[in-house]
DNA sequence: GCCATCATGTAATTAGTTACATGATTAG
DNA sequence: CTAATCATGTAACTAATTACATGATGGC
């Protein structure tokens, strides 16, 4: 049972900084959402399993019966092992990808409508990523995930260019 | 219940050309695998549901009790509706993405090992995509999915550049 | 006092993977 | 004749989503 990226995503987020289950749910949507997502109903049970496996531990209990978890040495070792010794199974699932694939089977009119939607979506994504980048840049010391945000922006740019090309090729009257 | 990209991926593949369930399983791995994947154990039940919903129909029965499915007008309409009228839920899941995210929490030595693995993986992916592109280019008429293969290659190139930058920044003795 | 948000959990359902199972056809 | 591939299905399990449920704290 080597796949299971959720486990490693959680460990990785905790490796940066200890957090509560609630924090983790937020970080999934705010930082790693381009790669993986998990809601709290998945996170709490996973934290319990990781704790049972000695990979995370409770390092503090706060208000509202909150528990802050931190990664242990065992957890770090598991991360290291997974990253350097396992051959990735490479689960790949992107609804956006499916939609872009399907553009080809629409007639020109519908394709234009869909392309406009996709361009708008990518623009909002770029803004979301840029906001994250800006927030990171305001912090004093270099943030570990800054580089992947940059990658996201680059990929977004290439994809948006592609969408615009497709859009231009579908222009009705003046195909230029 | 508007998500469910599997349904639309199947409809889209059938929109290009009728196929058996077996064919579809192959096409998932060979063409759309960057966006979505499904094995035959998921495809056959989905075909049955689509048939019950009148979105696909059996257009031929061949050897080995094989049935060839084709998309119906209802199926086309559903595709059109989903692509132009629904707001994408944007399921996004990439184990590769998780791994790249986690690079930041590894120490330099392990990071180099992981980066080398990732660069090798992206290189093999580029070759796989290029092979698909070449196969498409040999066909007489323009293939609907040629453009998305091209997009895949472009994105791969940007990502590989990023990996190499990261790798260079982790050089041990001679950090340039 | 009340509303937003923090915080944690479980239950029910649906989606996806892996394993089991079977048999037909074709190429060598 | 026999191995590879074509072809279809079901069963068992795991992962993920959505819905249900509860309660604490802090700001207004």
mmCIF file of N, CA and C in Angstrom, chain A residues 69-160:
data_model
loop_
_atom_site.group_PDB
_atom_site.id
_atom_site.type_symbol
_atom_site.label_atom_id
_atom_site.label_comp_id
_atom_site.label_asym_id
_atom_site.label_seq_id
_atom_site.Cartn_x
_atom_site.Cartn_y
_atom_site.Cartn_z
ATOM 1 N N UNK A 69 -1.108 19.354 16.047
ATOM 2 C CA UNK A 69 -0.269 18.207 15.719
ATOM 3 C C UNK A 69 1.062 18.657 15.130
ATOM 4 N N UNK A 70 2.091 17.863 15.396
ATOM 5 C CA UNK A 70 3.395 18.104 14.772
ATOM 6 C C UNK A 70 3.911 16.796 14.213
ATOM 7 N N UNK A 71 4.774 16.893 13.223
ATOM 8 C CA UNK A 71 5.362 15.694 12.625
ATOM 9 C C UNK A 71 6.462 15.175 13.548
ATOM 10 N N UNK A 72 6.604 13.853 13.626
ATOM 11 C CA UNK A 72 7.656 13.251 14.451
ATOM 12 C C UNK A 72 8.838 12.861 13.570
ATOM 13 N N UNK A 73 9.902 12.349 14.186
ATOM 14 C CA UNK A 73 11.033 11.852 13.411
ATOM 15 C C UNK A 73 10.579 10.731 12.483
ATOM 16 N N UNK A 74 9.711 9.875 13.023
ATOM 17 C CA UNK A 74 9.177 8.788 12.204
ATOM 18 C C UNK A 74 8.428 9.313 10.989
ATOM 19 N N UNK A 75 7.704 10.393 11.183
ATOM 20 C CA UNK A 75 6.971 11.007 10.079
ATOM 21 C C UNK A 75 7.919 11.561 9.027
ATOM 22 N N UNK A 76 8.975 12.235 9.496
ATOM 23 C CA UNK A 76 9.975 12.762 8.572
ATOM 24 C C UNK A 76 10.617 11.639 7.768
ATOM 25 N N UNK A 77 10.894 10.567 8.449
ATOM 26 C CA UNK A 77 11.517 9.420 7.781
ATOM 27 C C UNK A 77 10.591 8.846 6.709
ATOM 28 N N UNK A 78 9.305 8.770 7.048
ATOM 29 C CA UNK A 78 8.337 8.250 6.072
ATOM 30 C C UNK A 78 8.262 9.162 4.846
ATOM 31 N N UNK A 79 8.285 10.469 5.076
ATOM 32 C CA UNK A 79 8.284 11.422 3.969
ATOM 33 C C UNK A 79 9.502 11.207 3.081
ATOM 34 N N UNK A 80 10.651 11.121 3.734
ATOM 35 C CA UNK A 80 11.899 10.943 3.009
ATOM 36 C C UNK A 80 11.864 9.662 2.181
ATOM 37 N N UNK A 81 11.413 8.598 2.835
ATOM 38 C CA UNK A 81 11.337 7.301 2.157
ATOM 39 C C UNK A 81 10.411 7.382 0.933
ATOM 40 N N UNK A 82 9.242 7.950 1.149
ATOM 41 C CA UNK A 82 8.268 8.001 0.050
ATOM 42 C C UNK A 82 8.793 8.822 -1.128
ATOM 43 N N UNK A 83 9.467 9.913 -0.803
ATOM 44 C CA UNK A 83 9.935 10.810 -1.862
ATOM 45 C C UNK A 83 11.142 10.261 -2.609
ATOM 46 N N UNK A 84 11.996 9.529 -1.932
ATOM 47 C CA UNK A 84 13.239 9.118 -2.592
ATOM 48 C C UNK A 84 13.241 7.647 -2.997
ATOM 49 N N UNK A 85 12.396 6.833 -2.360
ATOM 50 C CA UNK A 85 12.509 5.399 -2.622
ATOM 51 C C UNK A 85 11.330 4.770 -3.346
ATOM 52 N N UNK A 86 10.222 5.455 -3.418
ATOM 53 C CA UNK A 86 9.087 4.825 -4.077
ATOM 54 C C UNK A 86 8.900 5.368 -5.489
ATOM 55 N N UNK A 87 8.486 4.483 -6.355
ATOM 56 C CA UNK A 87 8.173 4.901 -7.715
ATOM 57 C C UNK A 87 6.737 5.429 -7.696
ATOM 58 N N UNK A 88 6.600 6.649 -8.075
ATOM 59 C CA UNK A 88 5.302 7.303 -8.007
ATOM 60 C C UNK A 88 4.249 6.544 -8.806
ATOM 61 N N UNK A 89 3.068 6.412 -8.236
ATOM 62 C CA UNK A 89 1.990 5.774 -8.990
ATOM 63 C C UNK A 89 1.313 6.823 -9.878
ATOM 64 N N UNK A 90 1.537 8.114 -9.531
ATOM 65 C CA UNK A 90 1.135 9.208 -10.408
ATOM 66 C C UNK A 90 -0.355 9.310 -10.691
ATOM 67 N N UNK A 91 -1.141 9.228 -9.648
ATOM 68 C CA UNK A 91 -2.561 9.509 -9.800
ATOM 69 C C UNK A 91 -2.707 10.890 -10.432
ATOM 70 N N UNK A 92 -3.536 10.947 -11.459
ATOM 71 C CA UNK A 92 -3.676 12.198 -12.181
ATOM 72 C C UNK A 92 -5.141 12.372 -12.496
ATOM 73 N N UNK A 93 -5.725 13.442 -12.018
ATOM 74 C CA UNK A 93 -7.159 13.641 -12.192
ATOM 75 C C UNK A 93 -7.438 15.122 -12.233
ATOM 76 N N UNK A 94 -7.901 15.588 -13.360
ATOM 77 C CA UNK A 94 -8.156 17.002 -13.499
ATOM 78 C C UNK A 94 -9.424 17.223 -14.301
ATOM 79 N N UNK A 95 -10.423 17.742 -13.648
ATOM 80 C CA UNK A 95 -11.664 17.990 -14.374
ATOM 81 C C UNK A 95 -11.442 19.046 -15.445
ATOM 82 N N UNK A 96 -10.555 19.997 -15.136
ATOM 83 C CA UNK A 96 -10.211 21.002 -16.129
ATOM 84 C C UNK A 96 -9.621 20.331 -17.365
ATOM 85 N N UNK A 97 -8.729 19.368 -17.124
ATOM 86 C CA UNK A 97 -8.135 18.637 -18.235
ATOM 87 C C UNK A 97 -9.177 17.934 -19.088
ATOM 88 N N UNK A 98 -10.149 17.318 -18.451
ATOM 89 C CA UNK A 98 -11.224 16.644 -19.186
ATOM 90 C C UNK A 98 -11.982 17.652 -20.039
ATOM 91 N N UNK A 99 -12.288 18.786 -19.435
ATOM 92 C CA UNK A 99 -13.036 19.804 -20.170
ATOM 93 C C UNK A 99 -12.275 20.283 -21.408
ATOM 94 N N UNK A 100 -10.987 20.481 -21.263
ATOM 95 C CA UNK A 100 -10.203 20.975 -22.399
ATOM 96 C C UNK A 100 -10.100 19.923 -23.486
ATOM 97 N N UNK A 101 -10.051 18.696 -23.045
ATOM 98 C CA UNK A 101 -10.042 17.585 -23.973
ATOM 99 C C UNK A 101 -11.333 17.579 -24.789
ATOM 100 N N UNK A 102 -12.427 17.815 -24.095
ATOM 101 C CA UNK A 102 -13.735 17.734 -24.735
ATOM 102 C C UNK A 102 -14.039 18.921 -25.647
ATOM 103 N N UNK A 103 -13.280 19.998 -25.521
ATOM 104 C CA UNK A 103 -13.479 21.159 -26.390
ATOM 105 C C UNK A 103 -13.520 20.729 -27.851
ATOM 106 N N UNK A 104 -12.668 19.743 -28.161
ATOM 107 C CA UNK A 104 -12.509 19.302 -29.542
ATOM 108 C C UNK A 104 -13.774 18.679 -30.131
ATOM 109 N N UNK A 105 -14.656 18.190 -29.283
ATOM 110 C CA UNK A 105 -15.852 17.538 -29.832
ATOM 111 C C UNK A 105 -17.071 18.455 -29.844
ATOM 112 N N UNK A 106 -16.877 19.730 -29.473
ATOM 113 C CA UNK A 106 -17.996 20.684 -29.530
ATOM 114 C C UNK A 106 -18.011 21.388 -30.877
ATOM 115 N N UNK A 107 -19.185 21.848 -31.288
ATOM 116 C CA UNK A 107 -19.205 22.640 -32.510
ATOM 117 C C UNK A 107 -18.702 24.051 -32.169
ATOM 118 N N UNK A 108 -18.266 24.811 -33.192
ATOM 119 C CA UNK A 108 -17.572 26.082 -32.961
ATOM 120 C C UNK A 108 -18.286 27.025 -31.986
ATOM 121 N N UNK A 109 -19.589 27.125 -32.113
ATOM 122 C CA UNK A 109 -20.314 28.075 -31.264
ATOM 123 C C UNK A 109 -20.201 27.697 -29.793
ATOM 124 N N UNK A 110 -20.498 26.444 -29.493
ATOM 125 C CA UNK A 110 -20.384 25.972 -28.113
ATOM 126 C C UNK A 110 -18.937 26.033 -27.641
ATOM 127 N N UNK A 111 -18.015 25.778 -28.549
ATOM 128 C CA UNK A 111 -16.603 25.783 -28.169
ATOM 129 C C UNK A 111 -16.185 27.185 -27.715
ATOM 130 N N UNK A 112 -16.674 28.179 -28.431
ATOM 131 C CA UNK A 112 -16.351 29.553 -28.037
ATOM 132 C C UNK A 112 -16.871 29.852 -26.629
ATOM 133 N N UNK A 113 -18.108 29.447 -26.381
ATOM 134 C CA UNK A 113 -18.697 29.671 -25.056
ATOM 135 C C UNK A 113 -17.848 29.001 -23.981
ATOM 136 N N UNK A 114 -17.517 27.729 -24.214
ATOM 137 C CA UNK A 114 -16.729 26.973 -23.242
ATOM 138 C C UNK A 114 -15.345 27.593 -23.062
ATOM 139 N N UNK A 115 -14.721 28.000 -24.174
ATOM 140 C CA UNK A 115 -13.380 28.593 -24.095
ATOM 141 C C UNK A 115 -13.392 29.883 -23.287
ATOM 142 N N UNK A 116 -14.428 30.695 -23.482
ATOM 143 C CA UNK A 116 -14.522 31.933 -22.710
ATOM 144 C C UNK A 116 -14.602 31.627 -21.226
ATOM 145 N N UNK A 117 -15.389 30.613 -20.888
ATOM 146 C CA UNK A 117 -15.492 30.204 -19.484
ATOM 147 C C UNK A 117 -14.139 29.769 -18.938
ATOM 148 N N UNK A 118 -13.424 28.993 -19.739
ATOM 149 C CA UNK A 118 -12.137 28.476 -19.272
ATOM 150 C C UNK A 118 -11.111 29.587 -19.107
ATOM 151 N N UNK A 119 -11.119 30.536 -20.033
ATOM 152 C CA UNK A 119 -10.179 31.654 -19.927
ATOM 153 C C UNK A 119 -10.470 32.448 -18.650
ATOM 154 N N UNK A 120 -11.755 32.655 -18.384
ATOM 155 C CA UNK A 120 -12.133 33.369 -17.159
ATOM 156 C C UNK A 120 -11.677 32.598 -15.927
ATOM 157 N N UNK A 121 -11.845 31.292 -15.981
ATOM 158 C CA UNK A 121 -11.441 30.474 -14.843
ATOM 159 C C UNK A 121 -9.942 30.554 -14.605
ATOM 160 N N UNK A 122 -9.167 30.445 -15.677
ATOM 161 C CA UNK A 122 -7.717 30.487 -15.532
ATOM 162 C C UNK A 122 -7.254 31.850 -15.031
ATOM 163 N N UNK A 123 -7.935 32.890 -15.448
ATOM 164 C CA UNK A 123 -7.589 34.229 -14.983
ATOM 165 C C UNK A 123 -7.814 34.340 -13.478
ATOM 166 N N UNK A 124 -8.936 33.809 -13.015
ATOM 167 C CA UNK A 124 -9.202 33.872 -11.575
ATOM 168 C C UNK A 124 -8.211 33.005 -10.803
ATOM 169 N N UNK A 125 -7.815 31.899 -11.412
ATOM 170 C CA UNK A 125 -6.817 31.052 -10.775
ATOM 171 C C UNK A 125 -5.479 31.769 -10.647
ATOM 172 N N UNK A 126 -5.114 32.475 -11.698
ATOM 173 C CA UNK A 126 -3.852 33.211 -11.687
ATOM 174 C C UNK A 126 -3.878 34.257 -10.580
ATOM 175 N N UNK A 127 -5.019 34.896 -10.426
ATOM 176 C CA UNK A 127 -5.137 35.906 -9.370
ATOM 177 C C UNK A 127 -5.020 35.268 -7.992
ATOM 178 N N UNK A 128 -5.661 34.131 -7.847
ATOM 179 C CA UNK A 128 -5.601 33.418 -6.569
ATOM 180 C C UNK A 128 -4.155 33.054 -6.230
ATOM 181 N N UNK A 129 -3.447 32.518 -7.233
ATOM 182 C CA UNK A 129 -2.055 32.140 -7.021
ATOM 183 C C UNK A 129 -1.186 33.356 -6.719
ATOM 184 N N UNK A 130 -1.437 34.442 -7.445
ATOM 185 C CA UNK A 130 -0.641 35.645 -7.239
ATOM 186 C C UNK A 130 -0.848 36.185 -5.825
ATOM 187 N N UNK A 131 -2.089 36.083 -5.346
ATOM 188 C CA UNK A 131 -2.382 36.539 -3.981
ATOM 189 C C UNK A 131 -1.597 35.716 -2.961
ATOM 190 N N UNK A 132 -1.516 34.410 -3.217
ATOM 191 C CA UNK A 132 -0.740 33.545 -2.320
ATOM 192 C C UNK A 132 0.734 33.935 -2.377
ATOM 193 N N UNK A 133 1.233 34.151 -3.599
ATOM 194 C CA UNK A 133 2.632 34.545 -3.768
ATOM 195 C C UNK A 133 2.929 35.847 -3.030
ATOM 196 N N UNK A 134 2.029 36.809 -3.171
ATOM 197 C CA UNK A 134 2.222 38.100 -2.511
ATOM 198 C C UNK A 134 2.255 37.940 -0.996
ATOM 199 N N UNK A 135 1.332 37.120 -0.484
ATOM 200 C CA UNK A 135 1.285 36.894 0.961
ATOM 201 C C UNK A 135 2.586 36.272 1.448
ATOM 202 N N UNK A 136 3.100 35.321 0.665
ATOM 203 C CA UNK A 136 4.367 34.680 1.025
ATOM 204 C C UNK A 136 5.505 35.687 1.022
ATOM 205 N N UNK A 137 5.510 36.537 -0.004
ATOM 206 C CA UNK A 137 6.612 37.492 -0.139
ATOM 207 C C UNK A 137 6.654 38.523 0.983
ATOM 208 N N UNK A 138 5.518 38.677 1.647
ATOM 209 C CA UNK A 138 5.491 39.627 2.759
ATOM 210 C C UNK A 138 6.083 39.043 4.034
ATOM 211 N N UNK A 139 6.175 37.729 4.087
ATOM 212 C CA UNK A 139 6.758 37.112 5.278
ATOM 213 C C UNK A 139 8.270 37.337 5.266
ATOM 214 N N UNK A 140 8.891 37.417 6.452
ATOM 215 C CA UNK A 140 10.322 37.736 6.521
ATOM 216 C C UNK A 140 11.204 36.663 5.873
ATOM 217 N N UNK A 141 11.142 35.433 6.354
ATOM 218 C CA UNK A 141 12.038 34.415 5.811
ATOM 219 C C UNK A 141 11.402 33.662 4.645
ATOM 220 N N UNK A 142 12.240 33.128 3.771
ATOM 221 C CA UNK A 142 11.741 32.450 2.567
ATOM 222 C C UNK A 142 10.818 31.293 2.910
ATOM 223 N N UNK A 143 9.669 31.245 2.287
ATOM 224 C CA UNK A 143 8.700 30.193 2.574
ATOM 225 C C UNK A 143 8.962 28.981 1.690
ATOM 226 N N UNK A 144 8.938 27.784 2.284
ATOM 227 C CA UNK A 144 9.269 26.573 1.520
ATOM 228 C C UNK A 144 8.455 26.380 0.246
ATOM 229 N N UNK A 145 7.203 26.823 0.257
ATOM 230 C CA UNK A 145 6.360 26.514 -0.896
ATOM 231 C C UNK A 145 6.312 27.627 -1.947
ATOM 232 N N UNK A 146 7.152 28.629 -1.774
ATOM 233 C CA UNK A 146 7.162 29.739 -2.724
ATOM 234 C C UNK A 146 7.427 29.256 -4.151
ATOM 235 N N UNK A 147 8.363 28.329 -4.289
ATOM 236 C CA UNK A 147 8.757 27.867 -5.624
ATOM 237 C C UNK A 147 7.603 27.194 -6.357
ATOM 238 N N UNK A 148 6.795 26.393 -5.645
ATOM 239 C CA UNK A 148 5.703 25.698 -6.334
ATOM 240 C C UNK A 148 4.600 26.665 -6.745
ATOM 241 N N UNK A 149 4.458 27.750 -5.985
ATOM 242 C CA UNK A 149 3.478 28.764 -6.384
ATOM 243 C C UNK A 149 3.944 29.403 -7.694
ATOM 244 N N UNK A 150 5.221 29.649 -7.761
ATOM 245 C CA UNK A 150 5.804 30.203 -8.984
ATOM 246 C C UNK A 150 5.585 29.259 -10.169
ATOM 247 N N UNK A 151 5.801 27.991 -9.924
ATOM 248 C CA UNK A 151 5.552 26.999 -10.979
ATOM 249 C C UNK A 151 4.096 27.044 -11.432
ATOM 250 N N UNK A 152 3.201 27.126 -10.458
ATOM 251 C CA UNK A 152 1.774 27.197 -10.789
ATOM 252 C C UNK A 152 1.474 28.375 -11.699
ATOM 253 N N UNK A 153 2.077 29.503 -11.412
ATOM 254 C CA UNK A 153 1.846 30.695 -12.226
ATOM 255 C C UNK A 153 2.384 30.516 -13.646
ATOM 256 N N UNK A 154 3.550 29.883 -13.742
ATOM 257 C CA UNK A 154 4.125 29.657 -15.064
ATOM 258 C C UNK A 154 3.247 28.737 -15.889
ATOM 259 N N UNK A 155 2.809 27.650 -15.259
ATOM 260 C CA UNK A 155 1.960 26.689 -15.968
ATOM 261 C C UNK A 155 0.646 27.351 -16.367
ATOM 262 N N UNK A 156 0.111 28.126 -15.454
ATOM 263 C CA UNK A 156 -1.131 28.852 -15.750
ATOM 264 C C UNK A 156 -0.967 29.720 -17.001
ATOM 265 N N UNK A 157 0.182 30.385 -17.088
ATOM 266 C CA UNK A 157 0.421 31.278 -18.222
ATOM 267 C C UNK A 157 0.450 30.509 -19.543
ATOM 268 N N UNK A 158 1.139 29.374 -19.540
ATOM 269 C CA UNK A 158 1.218 28.570 -20.758
ATOM 270 C C UNK A 158 -0.161 28.071 -21.163
ATOM 271 N N UNK A 159 -0.921 27.640 -20.165
ATOM 272 C CA UNK A 159 -2.258 27.116 -20.446
ATOM 273 C C UNK A 159 -3.188 28.203 -20.961
ATOM 274 N N UNK A 160 -3.070 29.373 -20.377
ATOM 275 C CA UNK A 160 -3.930 30.473 -20.803
ATOM 276 C C UNK A 160 -3.605 30.873 -22.238
#
